[in-house]
mmCIF file with all atom_site columns, C-alpha atoms in Angstrom:
data_model
loop_
_atom_site.group_PDB
_atom_site.id
_atom_site.type_symbol
_atom_site.label_atom_id
_atom_site.label_alt_id
_atom_site.label_comp_id
_atom_site.label_asym_id
_atom_site.label_entity_id
_atom_site.label_seq_id
_atom_site.pdbx_PDB_ins_code
_atom_site.Cartn_x
_atom_site.Cartn_y
_atom_site.Cartn_z
_atom_site.occupancy
_atom_site.B_iso_or_equiv
_atom_site.pdbx_formal_charge
_atom_site.auth_seq_id
_atom_site.auth_comp_id
_atom_site.auth_asym_id
_atom_site.auth_atom_id
_atom_site.pdbx_PDB_model_num
ATOM 1   C CA . MET A 1 1   ? -68.393 -259.234 -48.892 1.00 0.00 ? 1   MET A CA 1
ATOM 2   C CA . LEU A 1 2   ? -65.386 -260.939 -50.452 1.00 0.00 ? 2   LEU A CA 1
ATOM 3   C CA . ALA A 1 3   ? -63.962 -261.879 -47.074 1.00 0.00 ? 3   ALA A CA 1
ATOM 4   C CA . GLY A 1 4   ? -67.340 -263.504 -46.086 1.00 0.00 ? 4   GLY A CA 1
ATOM 5   C CA . LEU A 1 5   ? -67.486 -265.468 -49.237 1.00 0.00 ? 5   LEU A CA 1
ATOM 6   C CA . LEU A 1 6   ? -63.945 -266.705 -48.962 1.00 0.00 ? 6   LEU A CA 1
ATOM 7   C CA . ASP A 1 7   ? -64.471 -267.175 -45.089 1.00 0.00 ? 7   ASP A CA 1
ATOM 8   C CA . LEU A 1 8   ? -61.335 -265.129 -44.284 1.00 0.00 ? 8   LEU A CA 1
ATOM 9   C CA . PRO A 1 9   ? -60.660 -262.604 -41.771 1.00 0.00 ? 9   PRO A CA 1
ATOM 10  C CA . HIS A 1 10  ? -60.726 -258.778 -42.927 1.00 0.00 ? 10  HIS A CA 1
ATOM 11  C CA . ALA A 1 11  ? -59.727 -255.413 -42.157 1.00 0.00 ? 11  ALA A CA 1
ATOM 12  C CA . THR A 1 12  ? -60.609 -251.905 -43.769 1.00 0.00 ? 12  THR A CA 1
ATOM 13  C CA . ILE A 1 13  ? -59.099 -248.691 -44.020 1.00 0.00 ? 13  ILE A CA 1
ATOM 14  C CA . ILE A 1 14  ? -55.392 -249.887 -43.495 1.00 0.00 ? 14  ILE A CA 1
ATOM 15  C CA . MET A 1 15  ? -52.663 -247.236 -43.188 1.00 0.00 ? 15  MET A CA 1
ATOM 16  C CA . ALA A 1 16  ? -49.610 -249.603 -42.361 1.00 0.00 ? 16  ALA A CA 1
ATOM 17  C CA . ILE A 1 17  ? -48.808 -253.256 -42.589 1.00 0.00 ? 17  ILE A CA 1
ATOM 18  C CA . GLU A 1 18  ? -46.150 -255.147 -40.807 1.00 0.00 ? 18  GLU A CA 1
ATOM 19  C CA . VAL A 1 19  ? -45.833 -258.982 -41.617 1.00 0.00 ? 19  VAL A CA 1
ATOM 20  C CA . ALA A 1 20  ? -44.181 -261.279 -39.164 1.00 0.00 ? 20  ALA A CA 1
ATOM 21  C CA . ASP A 1 21  ? -44.706 -264.948 -37.906 1.00 0.00 ? 21  ASP A CA 1
ATOM 22  C CA . GLY A 1 22  ? -47.739 -265.551 -39.946 1.00 0.00 ? 22  GLY A CA 1
ATOM 23  C CA . LYS A 1 23  ? -49.464 -262.506 -38.579 1.00 0.00 ? 23  LYS A CA 1
ATOM 24  C CA . MET A 1 24  ? -49.969 -259.062 -39.854 1.00 0.00 ? 24  MET A CA 1
ATOM 25  C CA . LYS A 1 25  ? -49.830 -256.004 -37.464 1.00 0.00 ? 25  LYS A CA 1
ATOM 26  C CA . LEU A 1 26  ? -52.067 -253.537 -39.066 1.00 0.00 ? 26  LEU A CA 1
ATOM 27  C CA . LYS A 1 27  ? -52.727 -249.683 -38.384 1.00 0.00 ? 27  LYS A CA 1
ATOM 28  C CA . ARG A 1 28  ? -56.340 -248.691 -39.051 1.00 0.00 ? 28  ARG A CA 1
ATOM 29  C CA . GLU A 1 29  ? -57.538 -245.103 -39.521 1.00 0.00 ? 29  GLU A CA 1
ATOM 30  C CA . LEU A 1 30  ? -60.667 -244.244 -37.247 1.00 0.00 ? 30  LEU A CA 1
ATOM 31  C CA . GLU A 1 31  ? -62.659 -241.080 -37.027 1.00 0.00 ? 31  GLU A CA 1
ATOM 32  C CA . ALA A 1 32  ? -61.324 -237.731 -35.926 1.00 0.00 ? 32  ALA A CA 1
ATOM 33  C CA . GLY A 1 33  ? -57.648 -238.597 -36.510 1.00 0.00 ? 33  GLY A CA 1
ATOM 34  C CA . TRP A 1 34  ? -57.557 -241.659 -34.145 1.00 0.00 ? 34  TRP A CA 1
ATOM 35  C CA . PHE A 1 35  ? -55.775 -244.907 -35.062 1.00 0.00 ? 35  PHE A CA 1
ATOM 36  C CA . GLN A 1 36  ? -56.233 -248.450 -34.166 1.00 0.00 ? 36  GLN A CA 1
ATOM 37  C CA . HIS A 1 37  ? -53.538 -251.035 -33.968 1.00 0.00 ? 37  HIS A CA 1
ATOM 38  C CA . LEU A 1 38  ? -54.504 -254.870 -34.431 1.00 0.00 ? 38  LEU A CA 1
ATOM 39  C CA . GLU A 1 39  ? -53.289 -258.192 -35.360 1.00 0.00 ? 39  GLU A CA 1
ATOM 40  C CA . CYS A 1 40  ? -54.744 -260.141 -38.122 1.00 0.00 ? 40  CYS A CA 1
ATOM 41  C CA . PRO A 1 41  ? -53.684 -263.738 -39.303 1.00 0.00 ? 41  PRO A CA 1
ATOM 42  C CA . LEU A 1 42  ? -52.691 -264.666 -42.740 1.00 0.00 ? 42  LEU A CA 1
ATOM 43  C CA . PRO A 1 43  ? -54.328 -265.109 -45.197 1.00 0.00 ? 43  PRO A CA 1
ATOM 44  C CA . ALA A 1 44  ? -56.659 -262.110 -44.929 1.00 0.00 ? 44  ALA A CA 1
ATOM 45  C CA . VAL A 1 45  ? -58.702 -259.648 -47.072 1.00 0.00 ? 45  VAL A CA 1
ATOM 46  C CA . LEU A 1 46  ? -57.648 -255.894 -46.650 1.00 0.00 ? 46  LEU A CA 1
ATOM 47  C CA . SER A 1 47  ? -58.907 -252.671 -48.034 1.00 0.00 ? 47  SER A CA 1
ATOM 48  C CA . ILE A 1 48  ? -55.904 -250.288 -48.172 1.00 0.00 ? 48  ILE A CA 1
ATOM 49  C CA . GLN A 1 49  ? -55.950 -246.414 -47.578 1.00 0.00 ? 49  GLN A CA 1
ATOM 50  C CA . SER A 1 50  ? -54.818 -244.660 -50.836 1.00 0.00 ? 50  SER A CA 1
ATOM 51  C CA . GLY A 1 51  ? -51.782 -243.089 -49.374 1.00 0.00 ? 51  GLY A CA 1
ATOM 52  C CA . ILE A 1 52  ? -50.090 -246.250 -48.197 1.00 0.00 ? 52  ILE A CA 1
ATOM 53  C CA . ASN A 1 53  ? -47.547 -246.541 -50.846 1.00 0.00 ? 53  ASN A CA 1
ATOM 54  C CA . LYS A 1 54  ? -44.818 -243.936 -51.881 1.00 0.00 ? 54  LYS A CA 1
ATOM 55  C CA . VAL A 1 55  ? -44.877 -243.277 -55.520 1.00 0.00 ? 55  VAL A CA 1
ATOM 56  C CA . ARG A 1 56  ? -41.322 -243.722 -57.024 1.00 0.00 ? 56  ARG A CA 1
ATOM 57  C CA . TYR A 1 57  ? -40.695 -241.904 -60.263 1.00 0.00 ? 57  TYR A CA 1
ATOM 58  C CA . ALA A 1 58  ? -38.098 -242.989 -62.709 1.00 0.00 ? 58  ALA A CA 1
ATOM 59  C CA . THR A 1 59  ? -35.193 -240.808 -63.195 1.00 0.00 ? 59  THR A CA 1
ATOM 60  C CA . LEU A 1 60  ? -34.120 -239.608 -66.708 1.00 0.00 ? 60  LEU A CA 1
ATOM 61  C CA . LYS A 1 61  ? -30.961 -241.693 -66.271 1.00 0.00 ? 61  LYS A CA 1
ATOM 62  C CA . GLY A 1 62  ? -32.877 -244.840 -65.415 1.00 0.00 ? 62  GLY A CA 1
ATOM 63  C CA . ILE A 1 63  ? -35.159 -244.254 -68.430 1.00 0.00 ? 63  ILE A CA 1
ATOM 64  C CA . MET A 1 64  ? -32.211 -243.852 -70.834 1.00 0.00 ? 64  MET A CA 1
ATOM 65  C CA . ALA A 1 65  ? -30.500 -247.032 -69.364 1.00 0.00 ? 65  ALA A CA 1
ATOM 66  C CA . ALA A 1 66  ? -33.780 -248.981 -69.918 1.00 0.00 ? 66  ALA A CA 1
ATOM 67  C CA . LYS A 1 67  ? -33.981 -248.025 -73.562 1.00 0.00 ? 67  LYS A CA 1
ATOM 68  C CA . LYS A 1 68  ? -30.416 -249.443 -74.174 1.00 0.00 ? 68  LYS A CA 1
ATOM 69  C CA . LYS A 1 69  ? -31.065 -252.595 -72.100 1.00 0.00 ? 69  LYS A CA 1
ATOM 70  C CA . GLU A 1 70  ? -31.442 -255.876 -74.114 1.00 0.00 ? 70  GLU A CA 1
ATOM 71  C CA . ILE A 1 71  ? -34.530 -257.900 -73.699 1.00 0.00 ? 71  ILE A CA 1
ATOM 72  C CA . ALA A 1 72  ? -33.622 -261.589 -73.449 1.00 0.00 ? 72  ALA A CA 1
ATOM 73  C CA . ALA A 1 73  ? -36.087 -263.963 -75.282 1.00 0.00 ? 73  ALA A CA 1
ATOM 74  C CA . ALA A 1 74  ? -36.841 -267.371 -73.442 1.00 0.00 ? 74  ALA A CA 1
ATOM 75  C CA . SER A 1 75  ? -38.598 -270.475 -74.928 1.00 0.00 ? 75  SER A CA 1
ATOM 76  C CA . ARG A 1 76  ? -41.138 -272.334 -73.346 1.00 0.00 ? 76  ARG A CA 1
ATOM 77  C CA . GLU A 1 77  ? -38.899 -275.317 -73.082 1.00 0.00 ? 77  GLU A CA 1
ATOM 78  C CA . SER A 1 78  ? -36.212 -273.301 -71.222 1.00 0.00 ? 78  SER A CA 1
ATOM 79  C CA . LEU A 1 79  ? -38.856 -272.320 -68.534 1.00 0.00 ? 79  LEU A CA 1
ATOM 80  C CA . GLY A 1 80  ? -40.139 -275.670 -68.166 1.00 0.00 ? 80  GLY A CA 1
ATOM 81  C CA . VAL A 1 81  ? -43.742 -275.068 -69.524 1.00 0.00 ? 81  VAL A CA 1
ATOM 82  C CA . SER A 1 82  ? -45.352 -277.645 -71.416 1.00 0.00 ? 82  SER A CA 1
ATOM 83  C CA . HIS A 1 83  ? -47.041 -277.023 -74.799 1.00 0.00 ? 83  HIS A CA 1
ATOM 84  C CA . GLU A 1 84  ? -50.318 -278.187 -73.648 1.00 0.00 ? 84  GLU A CA 1
ATOM 85  C CA . PRO A 1 85  ? -52.596 -275.214 -72.688 1.00 0.00 ? 85  PRO A CA 1
ATOM 86  C CA . THR A 1 86  ? -53.371 -274.887 -68.932 1.00 0.00 ? 86  THR A CA 1
ATOM 87  C CA . GLN A 1 87  ? -56.701 -273.104 -69.514 1.00 0.00 ? 87  GLN A CA 1
ATOM 88  C CA . LYS A 1 88  ? -59.436 -273.847 -72.013 1.00 0.00 ? 88  LYS A CA 1
ATOM 89  C CA . ILE A 1 89  ? -62.269 -271.705 -73.240 1.00 0.00 ? 89  ILE A CA 1
ATOM 90  C CA . GLU A 1 90  ? -65.517 -273.583 -73.044 1.00 0.00 ? 90  GLU A CA 1
ATOM 91  C CA . LYS A 1 91  ? -68.073 -270.889 -74.069 1.00 0.00 ? 91  LYS A CA 1
ATOM 92  C CA . ILE A 1 92  ? -67.982 -267.233 -74.929 1.00 0.00 ? 92  ILE A CA 1
ATOM 93  C CA . TYR A 1 93  ? -71.031 -265.086 -74.169 1.00 0.00 ? 93  TYR A CA 1
ATOM 94  C CA . VAL A 1 94  ? -72.063 -262.192 -76.350 1.00 0.00 ? 94  VAL A CA 1
ATOM 95  C CA . ARG A 1 95  ? -74.152 -259.481 -74.865 1.00 0.00 ? 95  ARG A CA 1
ATOM 96  C CA . LEU A 1 96  ? -77.401 -259.573 -76.933 1.00 0.00 ? 96  LEU A CA 1
ATOM 97  C CA . LYS A 1 97  ? -79.058 -256.368 -75.733 1.00 0.00 ? 97  LYS A CA 1
ATOM 98  C CA . PRO A 1 98  ? -76.716 -253.264 -75.728 1.00 0.00 ? 98  PRO A CA 1
ATOM 99  C CA . LYS A 1 99  ? -76.776 -251.203 -72.439 1.00 0.00 ? 99  LYS A CA 1
ATOM 100 C CA . LYS A 1 100 ? -79.055 -248.227 -72.680 1.00 0.00 ? 100 LYS A CA 1
ATOM 101 C CA . ARG A 1 101 ? -77.219 -244.970 -72.079 1.00 0.00 ? 101 ARG A CA 1
ATOM 102 C CA . ASN A 1 102 ? -79.050 -241.662 -71.662 1.00 0.00 ? 102 ASN A CA 1
ATOM 103 C CA . PHE A 1 103 ? -77.347 -238.582 -72.337 1.00 0.00 ? 103 PHE A CA 1
ATOM 104 C CA . SER A 1 104 ? -78.809 -235.052 -71.333 1.00 0.00 ? 104 SER A CA 1
ATOM 105 C CA . PRO A 1 105 ? -78.178 -232.413 -73.720 1.00 0.00 ? 105 PRO A CA 1
ATOM 106 C CA . VAL A 1 106 ? -79.235 -229.731 -71.230 1.00 0.00 ? 106 VAL A CA 1
ATOM 107 C CA . HIS A 1 107 ? -77.355 -226.853 -69.557 1.00 0.00 ? 107 HIS A CA 1
ATOM 108 C CA . PRO A 1 108 ? -75.517 -228.305 -66.411 1.00 0.00 ? 108 PRO A CA 1
ATOM 109 C CA . ARG A 1 109 ? -77.525 -226.056 -64.101 1.00 0.00 ? 109 ARG A CA 1
ATOM 110 C CA . LYS A 1 110 ? -80.614 -227.669 -65.312 1.00 0.00 ? 110 LYS A CA 1
ATOM 111 C CA . LEU A 1 111 ? -79.437 -231.232 -65.085 1.00 0.00 ? 111 LEU A CA 1
ATOM 112 C CA . PRO A 1 112 ? -80.793 -231.941 -61.650 1.00 0.00 ? 112 PRO A CA 1
ATOM 113 C CA . GLN A 1 113 ? -84.168 -230.938 -62.547 1.00 0.00 ? 113 GLN A CA 1
ATOM 114 C CA . ASN A 1 114 ? -84.059 -232.945 -65.856 1.00 0.00 ? 114 ASN A CA 1
ATOM 115 C CA . TRP A 1 115 ? -82.915 -236.210 -63.844 1.00 0.00 ? 115 TRP A CA 1
ATOM 116 C CA . LEU A 1 116 ? -85.767 -235.660 -61.346 1.00 0.00 ? 116 LEU A CA 1
ATOM 117 C CA . LYS A 1 117 ? -88.275 -235.581 -64.142 1.00 0.00 ? 117 LYS A CA 1
ATOM 118 C CA . LYS A 1 118 ? -86.722 -238.826 -65.661 1.00 0.00 ? 118 LYS A CA 1
ATOM 119 C CA . LEU A 1 119 ? -86.826 -240.662 -62.160 1.00 0.00 ? 119 LEU A CA 1
ATOM 120 C CA . LYS A 1 120 ? -90.276 -239.460 -61.639 1.00 0.00 ? 120 LYS A CA 1
ATOM 121 C CA . PHE A 1 121 ? -92.018 -240.078 -64.964 1.00 0.00 ? 121 PHE A CA 1
ATOM 122 C CA . GLU A 1 122 ? -89.796 -242.577 -66.843 1.00 0.00 ? 122 GLU A CA 1
ATOM 123 C CA . ALA A 1 123 ? -88.298 -244.824 -64.148 1.00 0.00 ? 123 ALA A CA 1
ATOM 124 C CA . ARG A 1 124 ? -91.103 -244.156 -61.628 1.00 0.00 ? 124 ARG A CA 1
ATOM 125 C CA . VAL A 1 125 ? -88.966 -244.568 -58.665 1.00 0.00 ? 125 VAL A CA 1
ATOM 126 C CA . ILE A 1 126 ? -89.752 -241.146 -57.091 1.00 0.00 ? 126 ILE A CA 1
#
């Protein structure tokens, strides 16, 4: 939907990405363990499979070194940022009606029957 609104190419269930010459070479996961390799121009909207990145954990040595590291302060002028705000808040909307929440104080085994009753008699969707 986002790709359609932005009028950009899109690809889903991406397992691997290689960027070269303004194009992306993508590896998609299909059903039954099959893979599809395709090219996609930049920019594009992608949905990424959860295991694409390898998690890197900080070592104890790195954590201790980070604690001792000095944090340098920078002024706006040294970064070349003007004092004028770049964004402006025009209006803030406050929700007038709180969202209705429904908690069921019943045993978990009776929860499906309780929800069926609510859908049938209160919401009248069944």
